[in-house]
PDB file of C-alpha atoms in Angstrom:
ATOM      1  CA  UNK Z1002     114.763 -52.609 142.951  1.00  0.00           C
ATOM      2  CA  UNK Z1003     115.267 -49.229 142.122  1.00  0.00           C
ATOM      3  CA  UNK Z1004     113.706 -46.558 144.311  1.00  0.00           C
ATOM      4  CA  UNK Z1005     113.517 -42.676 143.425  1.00  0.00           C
ATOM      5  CA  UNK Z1006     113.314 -39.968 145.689  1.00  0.00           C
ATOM      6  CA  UNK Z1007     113.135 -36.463 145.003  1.00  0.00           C
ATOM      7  CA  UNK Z1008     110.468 -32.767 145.158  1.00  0.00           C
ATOM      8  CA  UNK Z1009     110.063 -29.831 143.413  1.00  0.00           C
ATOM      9  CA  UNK Z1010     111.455 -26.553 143.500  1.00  0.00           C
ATOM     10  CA  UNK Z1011     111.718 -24.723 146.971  1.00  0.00           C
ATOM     11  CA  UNK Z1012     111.190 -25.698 150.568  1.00  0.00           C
ATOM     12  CA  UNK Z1013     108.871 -28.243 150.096  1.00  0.00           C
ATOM     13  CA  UNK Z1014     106.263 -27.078 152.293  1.00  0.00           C
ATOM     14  CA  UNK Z1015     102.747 -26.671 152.088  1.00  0.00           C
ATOM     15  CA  UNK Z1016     101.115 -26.012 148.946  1.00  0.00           C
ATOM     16  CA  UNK Z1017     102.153 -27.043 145.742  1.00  0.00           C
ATOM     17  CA  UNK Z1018     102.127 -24.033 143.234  1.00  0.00           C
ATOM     18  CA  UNK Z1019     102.029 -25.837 140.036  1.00  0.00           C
ATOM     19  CA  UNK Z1020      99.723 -28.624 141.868  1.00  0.00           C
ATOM     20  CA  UNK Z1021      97.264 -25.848 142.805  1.00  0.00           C
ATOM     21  CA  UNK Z1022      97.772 -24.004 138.829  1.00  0.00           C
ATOM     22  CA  UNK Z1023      96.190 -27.639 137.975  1.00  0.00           C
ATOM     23  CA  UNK Z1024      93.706 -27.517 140.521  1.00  0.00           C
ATOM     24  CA  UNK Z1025      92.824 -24.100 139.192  1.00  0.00           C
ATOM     25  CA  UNK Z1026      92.341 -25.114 135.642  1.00  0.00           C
ATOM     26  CA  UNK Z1027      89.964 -27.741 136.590  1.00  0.00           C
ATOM     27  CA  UNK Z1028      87.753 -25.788 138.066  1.00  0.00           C
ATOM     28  CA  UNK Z1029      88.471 -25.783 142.060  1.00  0.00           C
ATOM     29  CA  UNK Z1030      87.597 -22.650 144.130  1.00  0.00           C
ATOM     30  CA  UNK Z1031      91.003 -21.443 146.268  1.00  0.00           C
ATOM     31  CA  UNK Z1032      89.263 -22.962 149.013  1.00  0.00           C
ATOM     32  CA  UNK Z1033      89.300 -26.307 147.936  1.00  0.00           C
ATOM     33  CA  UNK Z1034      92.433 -25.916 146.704  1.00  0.00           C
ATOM     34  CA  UNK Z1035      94.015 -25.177 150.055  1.00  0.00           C
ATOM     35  CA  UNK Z1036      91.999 -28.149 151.861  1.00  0.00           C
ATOM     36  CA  UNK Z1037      93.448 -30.281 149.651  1.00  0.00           C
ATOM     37  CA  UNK Z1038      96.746 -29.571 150.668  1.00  0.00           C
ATOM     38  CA  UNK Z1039      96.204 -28.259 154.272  1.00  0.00           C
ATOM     39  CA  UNK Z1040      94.369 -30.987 155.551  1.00  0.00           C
ATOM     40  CA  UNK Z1041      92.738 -30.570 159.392  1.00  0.00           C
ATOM     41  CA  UNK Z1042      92.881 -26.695 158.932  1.00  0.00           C
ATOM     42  CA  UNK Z1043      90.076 -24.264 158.507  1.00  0.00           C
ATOM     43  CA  UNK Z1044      90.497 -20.488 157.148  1.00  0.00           C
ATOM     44  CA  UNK Z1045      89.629 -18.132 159.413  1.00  0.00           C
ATOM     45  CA  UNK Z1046      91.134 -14.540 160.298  1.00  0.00           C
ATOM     46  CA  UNK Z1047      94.476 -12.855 160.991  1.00  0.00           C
ATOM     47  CA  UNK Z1048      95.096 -10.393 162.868  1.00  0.00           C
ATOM     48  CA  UNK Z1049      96.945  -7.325 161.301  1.00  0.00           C
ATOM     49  CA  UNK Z1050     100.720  -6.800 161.837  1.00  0.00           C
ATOM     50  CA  UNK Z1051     104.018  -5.245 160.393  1.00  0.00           C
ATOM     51  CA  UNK Z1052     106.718  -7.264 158.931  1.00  0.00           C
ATOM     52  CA  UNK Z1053     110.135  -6.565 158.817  1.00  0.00           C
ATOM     53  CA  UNK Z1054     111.753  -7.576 155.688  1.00  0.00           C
ATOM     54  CA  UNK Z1055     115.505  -8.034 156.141  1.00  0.00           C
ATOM     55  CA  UNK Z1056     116.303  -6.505 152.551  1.00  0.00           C
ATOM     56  CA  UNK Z1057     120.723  -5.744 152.744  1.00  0.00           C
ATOM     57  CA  UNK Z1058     122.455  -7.761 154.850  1.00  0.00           C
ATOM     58  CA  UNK Z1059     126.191  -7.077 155.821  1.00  0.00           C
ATOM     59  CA  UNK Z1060     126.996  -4.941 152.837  1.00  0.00           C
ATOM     60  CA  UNK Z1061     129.784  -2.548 153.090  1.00  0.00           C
ATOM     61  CA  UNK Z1062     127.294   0.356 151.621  1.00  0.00           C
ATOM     62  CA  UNK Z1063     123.242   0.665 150.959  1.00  0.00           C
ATOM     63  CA  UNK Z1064     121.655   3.077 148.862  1.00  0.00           C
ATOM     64  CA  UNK Z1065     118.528   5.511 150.379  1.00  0.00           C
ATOM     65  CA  UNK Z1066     116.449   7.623 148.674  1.00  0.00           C
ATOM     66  CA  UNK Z1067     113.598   8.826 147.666  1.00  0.00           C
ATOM     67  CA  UNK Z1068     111.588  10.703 144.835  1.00  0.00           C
ATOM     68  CA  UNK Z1069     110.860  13.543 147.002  1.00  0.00           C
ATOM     69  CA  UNK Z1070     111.320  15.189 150.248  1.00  0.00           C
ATOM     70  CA  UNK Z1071     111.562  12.350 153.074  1.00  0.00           C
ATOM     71  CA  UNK Z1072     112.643  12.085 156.743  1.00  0.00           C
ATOM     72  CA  UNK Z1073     115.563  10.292 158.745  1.00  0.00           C
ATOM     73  CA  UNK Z1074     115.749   9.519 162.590  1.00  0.00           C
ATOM     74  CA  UNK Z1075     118.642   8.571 163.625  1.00  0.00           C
ATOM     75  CA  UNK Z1076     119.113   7.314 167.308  1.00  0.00           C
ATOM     76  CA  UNK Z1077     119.800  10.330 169.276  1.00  0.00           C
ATOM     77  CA  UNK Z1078     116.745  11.396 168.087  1.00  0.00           C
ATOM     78  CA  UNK Z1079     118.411  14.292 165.370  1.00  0.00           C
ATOM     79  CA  UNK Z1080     115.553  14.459 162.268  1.00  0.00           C
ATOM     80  CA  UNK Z1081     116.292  15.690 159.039  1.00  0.00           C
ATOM     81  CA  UNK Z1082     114.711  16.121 156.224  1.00  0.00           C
ATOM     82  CA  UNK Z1083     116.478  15.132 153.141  1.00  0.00           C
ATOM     83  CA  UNK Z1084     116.185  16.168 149.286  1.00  0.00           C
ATOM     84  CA  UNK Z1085     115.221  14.054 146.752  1.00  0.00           C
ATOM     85  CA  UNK Z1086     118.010  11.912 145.387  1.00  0.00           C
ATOM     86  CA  UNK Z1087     119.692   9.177 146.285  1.00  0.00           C
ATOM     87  CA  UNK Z1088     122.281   8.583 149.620  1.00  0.00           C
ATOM     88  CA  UNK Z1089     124.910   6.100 149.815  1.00  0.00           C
ATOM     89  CA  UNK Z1090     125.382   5.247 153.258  1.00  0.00           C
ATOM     90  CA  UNK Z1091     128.492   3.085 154.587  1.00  0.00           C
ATOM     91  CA  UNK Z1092     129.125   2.075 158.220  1.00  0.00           C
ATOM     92  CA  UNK Z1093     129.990   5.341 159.409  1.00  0.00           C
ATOM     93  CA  UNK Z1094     126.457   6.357 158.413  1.00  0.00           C
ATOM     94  CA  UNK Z1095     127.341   9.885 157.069  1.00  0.00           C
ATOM     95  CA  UNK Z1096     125.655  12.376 154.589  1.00  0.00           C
ATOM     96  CA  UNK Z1097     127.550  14.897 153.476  1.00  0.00           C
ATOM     97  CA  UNK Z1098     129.503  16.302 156.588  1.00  0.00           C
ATOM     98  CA  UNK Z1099     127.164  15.179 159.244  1.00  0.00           C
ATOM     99  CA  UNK Z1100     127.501  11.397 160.975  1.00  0.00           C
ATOM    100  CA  UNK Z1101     124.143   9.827 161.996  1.00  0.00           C
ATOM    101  CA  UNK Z1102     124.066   7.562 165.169  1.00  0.00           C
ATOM    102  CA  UNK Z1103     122.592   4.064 164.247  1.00  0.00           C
ATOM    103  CA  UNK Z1104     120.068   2.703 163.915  1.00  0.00           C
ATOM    104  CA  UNK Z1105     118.035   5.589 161.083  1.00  0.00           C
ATOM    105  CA  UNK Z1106     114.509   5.232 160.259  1.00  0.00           C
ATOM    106  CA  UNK Z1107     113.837   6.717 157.227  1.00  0.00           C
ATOM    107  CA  UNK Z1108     110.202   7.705 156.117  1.00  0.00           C
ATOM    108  CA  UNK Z1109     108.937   8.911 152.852  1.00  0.00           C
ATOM    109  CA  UNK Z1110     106.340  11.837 152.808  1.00  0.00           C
ATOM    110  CA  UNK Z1111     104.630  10.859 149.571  1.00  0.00           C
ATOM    111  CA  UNK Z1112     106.660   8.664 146.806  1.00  0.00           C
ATOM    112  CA  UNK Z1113     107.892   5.733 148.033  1.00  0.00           C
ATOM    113  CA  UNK Z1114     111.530   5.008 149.831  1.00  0.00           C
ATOM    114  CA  UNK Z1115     114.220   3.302 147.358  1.00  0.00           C
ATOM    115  CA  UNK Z1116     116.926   0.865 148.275  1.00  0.00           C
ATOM    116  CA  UNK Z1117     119.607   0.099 145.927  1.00  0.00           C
ATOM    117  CA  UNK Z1118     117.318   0.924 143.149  1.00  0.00           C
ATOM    118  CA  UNK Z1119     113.926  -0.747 143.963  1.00  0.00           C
ATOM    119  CA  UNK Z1120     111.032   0.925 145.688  1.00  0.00           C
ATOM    120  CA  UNK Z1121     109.250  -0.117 148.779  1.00  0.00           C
ATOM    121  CA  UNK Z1122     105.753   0.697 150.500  1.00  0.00           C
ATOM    122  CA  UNK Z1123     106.333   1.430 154.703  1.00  0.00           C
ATOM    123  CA  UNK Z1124     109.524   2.830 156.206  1.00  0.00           C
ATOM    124  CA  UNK Z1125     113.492   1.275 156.476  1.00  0.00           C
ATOM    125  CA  UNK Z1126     115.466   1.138 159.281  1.00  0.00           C
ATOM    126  CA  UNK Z1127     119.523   0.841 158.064  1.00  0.00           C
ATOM    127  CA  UNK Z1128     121.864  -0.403 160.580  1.00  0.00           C
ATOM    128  CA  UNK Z1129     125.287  -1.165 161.447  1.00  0.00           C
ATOM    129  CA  UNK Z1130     126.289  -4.696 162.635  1.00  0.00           C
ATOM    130  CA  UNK Z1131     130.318  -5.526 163.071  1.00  0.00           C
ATOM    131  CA  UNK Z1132     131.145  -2.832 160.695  1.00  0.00           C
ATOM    132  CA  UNK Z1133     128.816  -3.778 157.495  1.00  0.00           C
ATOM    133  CA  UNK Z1134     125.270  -2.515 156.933  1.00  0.00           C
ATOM    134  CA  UNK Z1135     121.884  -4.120 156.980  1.00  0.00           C
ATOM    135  CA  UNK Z1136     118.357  -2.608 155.653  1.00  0.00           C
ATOM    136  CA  UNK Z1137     115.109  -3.489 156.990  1.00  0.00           C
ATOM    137  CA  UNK Z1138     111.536  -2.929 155.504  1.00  0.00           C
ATOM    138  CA  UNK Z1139     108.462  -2.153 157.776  1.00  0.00           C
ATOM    139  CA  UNK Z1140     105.590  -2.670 156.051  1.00  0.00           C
ATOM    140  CA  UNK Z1141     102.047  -4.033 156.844  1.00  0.00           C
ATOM    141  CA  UNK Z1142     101.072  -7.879 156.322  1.00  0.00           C
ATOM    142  CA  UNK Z1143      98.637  -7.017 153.274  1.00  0.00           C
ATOM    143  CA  UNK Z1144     101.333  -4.593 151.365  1.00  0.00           C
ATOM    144  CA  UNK Z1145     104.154  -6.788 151.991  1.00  0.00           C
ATOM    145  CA  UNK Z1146     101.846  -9.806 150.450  1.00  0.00           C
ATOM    146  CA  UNK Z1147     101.555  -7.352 147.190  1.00  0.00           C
ATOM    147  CA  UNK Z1148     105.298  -8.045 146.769  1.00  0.00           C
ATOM    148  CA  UNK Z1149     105.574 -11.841 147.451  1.00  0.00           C
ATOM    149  CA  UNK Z1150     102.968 -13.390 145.636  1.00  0.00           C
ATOM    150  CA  UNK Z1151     103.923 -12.046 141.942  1.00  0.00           C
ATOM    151  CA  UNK Z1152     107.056 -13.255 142.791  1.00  0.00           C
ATOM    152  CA  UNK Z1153     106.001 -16.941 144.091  1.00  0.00           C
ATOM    153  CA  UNK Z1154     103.606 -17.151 141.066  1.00  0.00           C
ATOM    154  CA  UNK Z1155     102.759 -16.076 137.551  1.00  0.00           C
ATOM    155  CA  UNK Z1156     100.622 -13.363 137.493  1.00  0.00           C
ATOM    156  CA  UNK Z1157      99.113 -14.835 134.434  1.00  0.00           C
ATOM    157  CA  UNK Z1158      98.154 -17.943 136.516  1.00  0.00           C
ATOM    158  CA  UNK Z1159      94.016 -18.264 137.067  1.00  0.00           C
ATOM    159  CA  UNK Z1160      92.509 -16.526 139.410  1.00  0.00           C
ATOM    160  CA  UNK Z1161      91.608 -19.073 142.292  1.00  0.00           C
ATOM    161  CA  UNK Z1162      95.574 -20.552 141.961  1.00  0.00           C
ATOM    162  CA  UNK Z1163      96.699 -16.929 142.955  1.00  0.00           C
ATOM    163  CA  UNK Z1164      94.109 -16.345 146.015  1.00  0.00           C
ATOM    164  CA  UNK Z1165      95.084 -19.787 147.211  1.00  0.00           C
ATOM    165  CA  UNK Z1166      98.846 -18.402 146.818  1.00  0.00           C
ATOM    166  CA  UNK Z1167      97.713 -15.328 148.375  1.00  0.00           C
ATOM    167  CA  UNK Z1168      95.977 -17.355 151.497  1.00  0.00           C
ATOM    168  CA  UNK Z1169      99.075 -19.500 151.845  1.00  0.00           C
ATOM    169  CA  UNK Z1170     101.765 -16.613 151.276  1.00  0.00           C
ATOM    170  CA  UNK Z1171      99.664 -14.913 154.162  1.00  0.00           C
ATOM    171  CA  UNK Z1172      99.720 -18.062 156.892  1.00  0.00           C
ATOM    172  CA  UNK Z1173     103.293 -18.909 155.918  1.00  0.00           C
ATOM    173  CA  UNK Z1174     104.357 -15.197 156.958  1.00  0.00           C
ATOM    174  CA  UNK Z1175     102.321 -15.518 159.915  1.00  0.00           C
ATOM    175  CA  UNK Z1176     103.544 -18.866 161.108  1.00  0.00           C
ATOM    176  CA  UNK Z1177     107.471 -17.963 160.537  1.00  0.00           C
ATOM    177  CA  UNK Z1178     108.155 -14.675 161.879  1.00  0.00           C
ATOM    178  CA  UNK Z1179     110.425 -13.885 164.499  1.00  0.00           C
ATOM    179  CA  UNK Z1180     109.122 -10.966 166.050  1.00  0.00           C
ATOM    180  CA  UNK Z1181     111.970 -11.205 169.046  1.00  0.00           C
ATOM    181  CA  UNK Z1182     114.142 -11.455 166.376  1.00  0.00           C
ATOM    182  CA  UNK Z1183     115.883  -8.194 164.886  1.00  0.00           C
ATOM    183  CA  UNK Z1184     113.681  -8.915 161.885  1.00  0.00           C
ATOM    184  CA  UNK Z1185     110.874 -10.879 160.738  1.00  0.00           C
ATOM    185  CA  UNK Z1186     111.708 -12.343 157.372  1.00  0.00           C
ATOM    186  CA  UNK Z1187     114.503 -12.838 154.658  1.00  0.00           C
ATOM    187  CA  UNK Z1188     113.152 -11.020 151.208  1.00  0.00           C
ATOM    188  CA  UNK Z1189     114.154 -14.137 149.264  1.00  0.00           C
ATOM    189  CA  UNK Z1190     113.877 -17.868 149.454  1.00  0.00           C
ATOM    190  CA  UNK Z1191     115.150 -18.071 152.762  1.00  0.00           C
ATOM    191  CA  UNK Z1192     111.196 -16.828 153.677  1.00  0.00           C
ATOM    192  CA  UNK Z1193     109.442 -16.345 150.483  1.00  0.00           C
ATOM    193  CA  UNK Z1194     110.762 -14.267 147.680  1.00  0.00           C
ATOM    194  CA  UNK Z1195     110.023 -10.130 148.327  1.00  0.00           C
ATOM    195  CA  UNK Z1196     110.618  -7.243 145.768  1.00  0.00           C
ATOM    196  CA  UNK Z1197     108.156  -4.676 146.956  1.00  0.00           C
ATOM    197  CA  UNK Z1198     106.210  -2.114 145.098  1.00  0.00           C
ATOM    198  CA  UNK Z1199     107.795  -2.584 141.504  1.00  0.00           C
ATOM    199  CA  UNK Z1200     107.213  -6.284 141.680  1.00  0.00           C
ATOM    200  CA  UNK Z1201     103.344  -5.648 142.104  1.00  0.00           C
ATOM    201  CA  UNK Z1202     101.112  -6.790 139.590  1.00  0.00           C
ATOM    202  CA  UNK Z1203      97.232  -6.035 139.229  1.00  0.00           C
ATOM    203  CA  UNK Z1204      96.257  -9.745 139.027  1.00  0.00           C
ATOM    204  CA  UNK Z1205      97.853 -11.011 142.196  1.00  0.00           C
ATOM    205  CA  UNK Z1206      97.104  -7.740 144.318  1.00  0.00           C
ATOM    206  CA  UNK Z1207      93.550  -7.978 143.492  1.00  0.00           C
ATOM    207  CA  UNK Z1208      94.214 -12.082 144.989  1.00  0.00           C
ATOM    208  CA  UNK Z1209      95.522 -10.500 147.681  1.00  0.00           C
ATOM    209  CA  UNK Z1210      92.721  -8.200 148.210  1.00  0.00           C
ATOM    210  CA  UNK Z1211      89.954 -10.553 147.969  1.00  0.00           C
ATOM    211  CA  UNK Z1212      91.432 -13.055 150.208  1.00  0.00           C
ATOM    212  CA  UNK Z1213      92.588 -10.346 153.190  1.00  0.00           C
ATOM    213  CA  UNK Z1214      92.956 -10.698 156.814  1.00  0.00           C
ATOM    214  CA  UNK Z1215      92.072 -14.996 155.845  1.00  0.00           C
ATOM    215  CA  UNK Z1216      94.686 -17.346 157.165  1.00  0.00           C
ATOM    216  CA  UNK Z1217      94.774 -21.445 157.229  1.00  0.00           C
ATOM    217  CA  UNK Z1218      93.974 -22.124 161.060  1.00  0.00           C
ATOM    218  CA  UNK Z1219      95.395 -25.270 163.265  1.00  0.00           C
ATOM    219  CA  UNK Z1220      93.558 -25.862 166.400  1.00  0.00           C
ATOM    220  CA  UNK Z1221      92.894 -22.353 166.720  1.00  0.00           C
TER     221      UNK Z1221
END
């Protein structure tokens, strides 16, 4: 006897991506697609929140900045506004001659905020934990989704594979954040794979737009 165990890629949860590309080609609405593999679940609607995306985790230095003028809080309350450019920050959280006390927020007033070279939607908090540096990303559920899917899925997939992507991205967020936590969710595999606004793509943020605010449901 010889027996054979194994999965795919990834946790291993849920939906099958390349099972629901197949489901897709023959025809099946995203719907059907995620009965198939949700079984005893009904779609129904979430509620809208803010996730925070762990994006640096105990590095010795981030990079901040922005395209224009933006803001940083630190918390003592000081504000500053701070040219456009870019700011590398270490532990002692200085720029220029002036020390910040942890944790900053930093919000952009129009073009988005930049850490170490990729853009995100929302604001970041940087903070210091035993002496290395960690960057979160507050964003809203439906913009944060605009960064996971093309990165969980081709956007060249059909249409109905990436709104059942979309649906599932959405209820796997919701089911697995820690909001007592110091963050919500890792911004790779650890969660489900996040690059914000220069991952976007105009096929899977339109899935995400026609599927929004719709979750997979379990006894309520």
């Amino acid at each position: 006897t010889l027996s054979v165990t194994g999965r795919g890629w990834g946790h291993g949860i849920g939906m099958s991506q390349w099972g629901a590309y197949g489901f897709a080609l023959r025809g099946a609405t995203y719907e059907q697609i995620l009965a198939h593999y949700y079984p005893g679940t009904e779609l129904g609607k979430a509620g809208g929140t803010t996730m925070r995306v762990l994006l640096v985790e105990g590095a010795a230095t981030v990079t901040v900045g922005s395209d224009a003028v933006f803001t940083l809080k630190d918390a003592g309350g000081a504000t500053r506004e701070l040219e456009p450019g870019r700011y590398k920050l270490g532990r002692a959280l200085k720029i220029g001659a002036e020390t910040f006390a942890p944790p900053l927020r930093l919000t952009a007033k129009g073009p988005p905020l930049i850490v170490n070279g990729a853009r995100y939607r929302g604001t970041v908090t940087v903070s210091v934990e035993k002496g290395k540096v960690n960057a979160i990303n507050s964003v809203g559920l439906e913009a944060y989704l605009l960064g996971v899917v093309p990165r969980e899925v081709p956007r060249t997939w059909p249409v109905e594979a990436l709104k059942a992507q979309a649906v599932a991205a959405r209820s796997y967020a919701l089911a697995t954040r820690k909001p007592s936590g110091p963050f919500d969710v890792y911004a790779d595999v650890r969660s489900q794979v996040y690059a914000g606004l220069d991952a976007e793509a105009v096929e899977t943020s339109a899935a995400v737009q026609a599927t929004a605010g719709r979750a997979l449901l379990f006894g309520g």
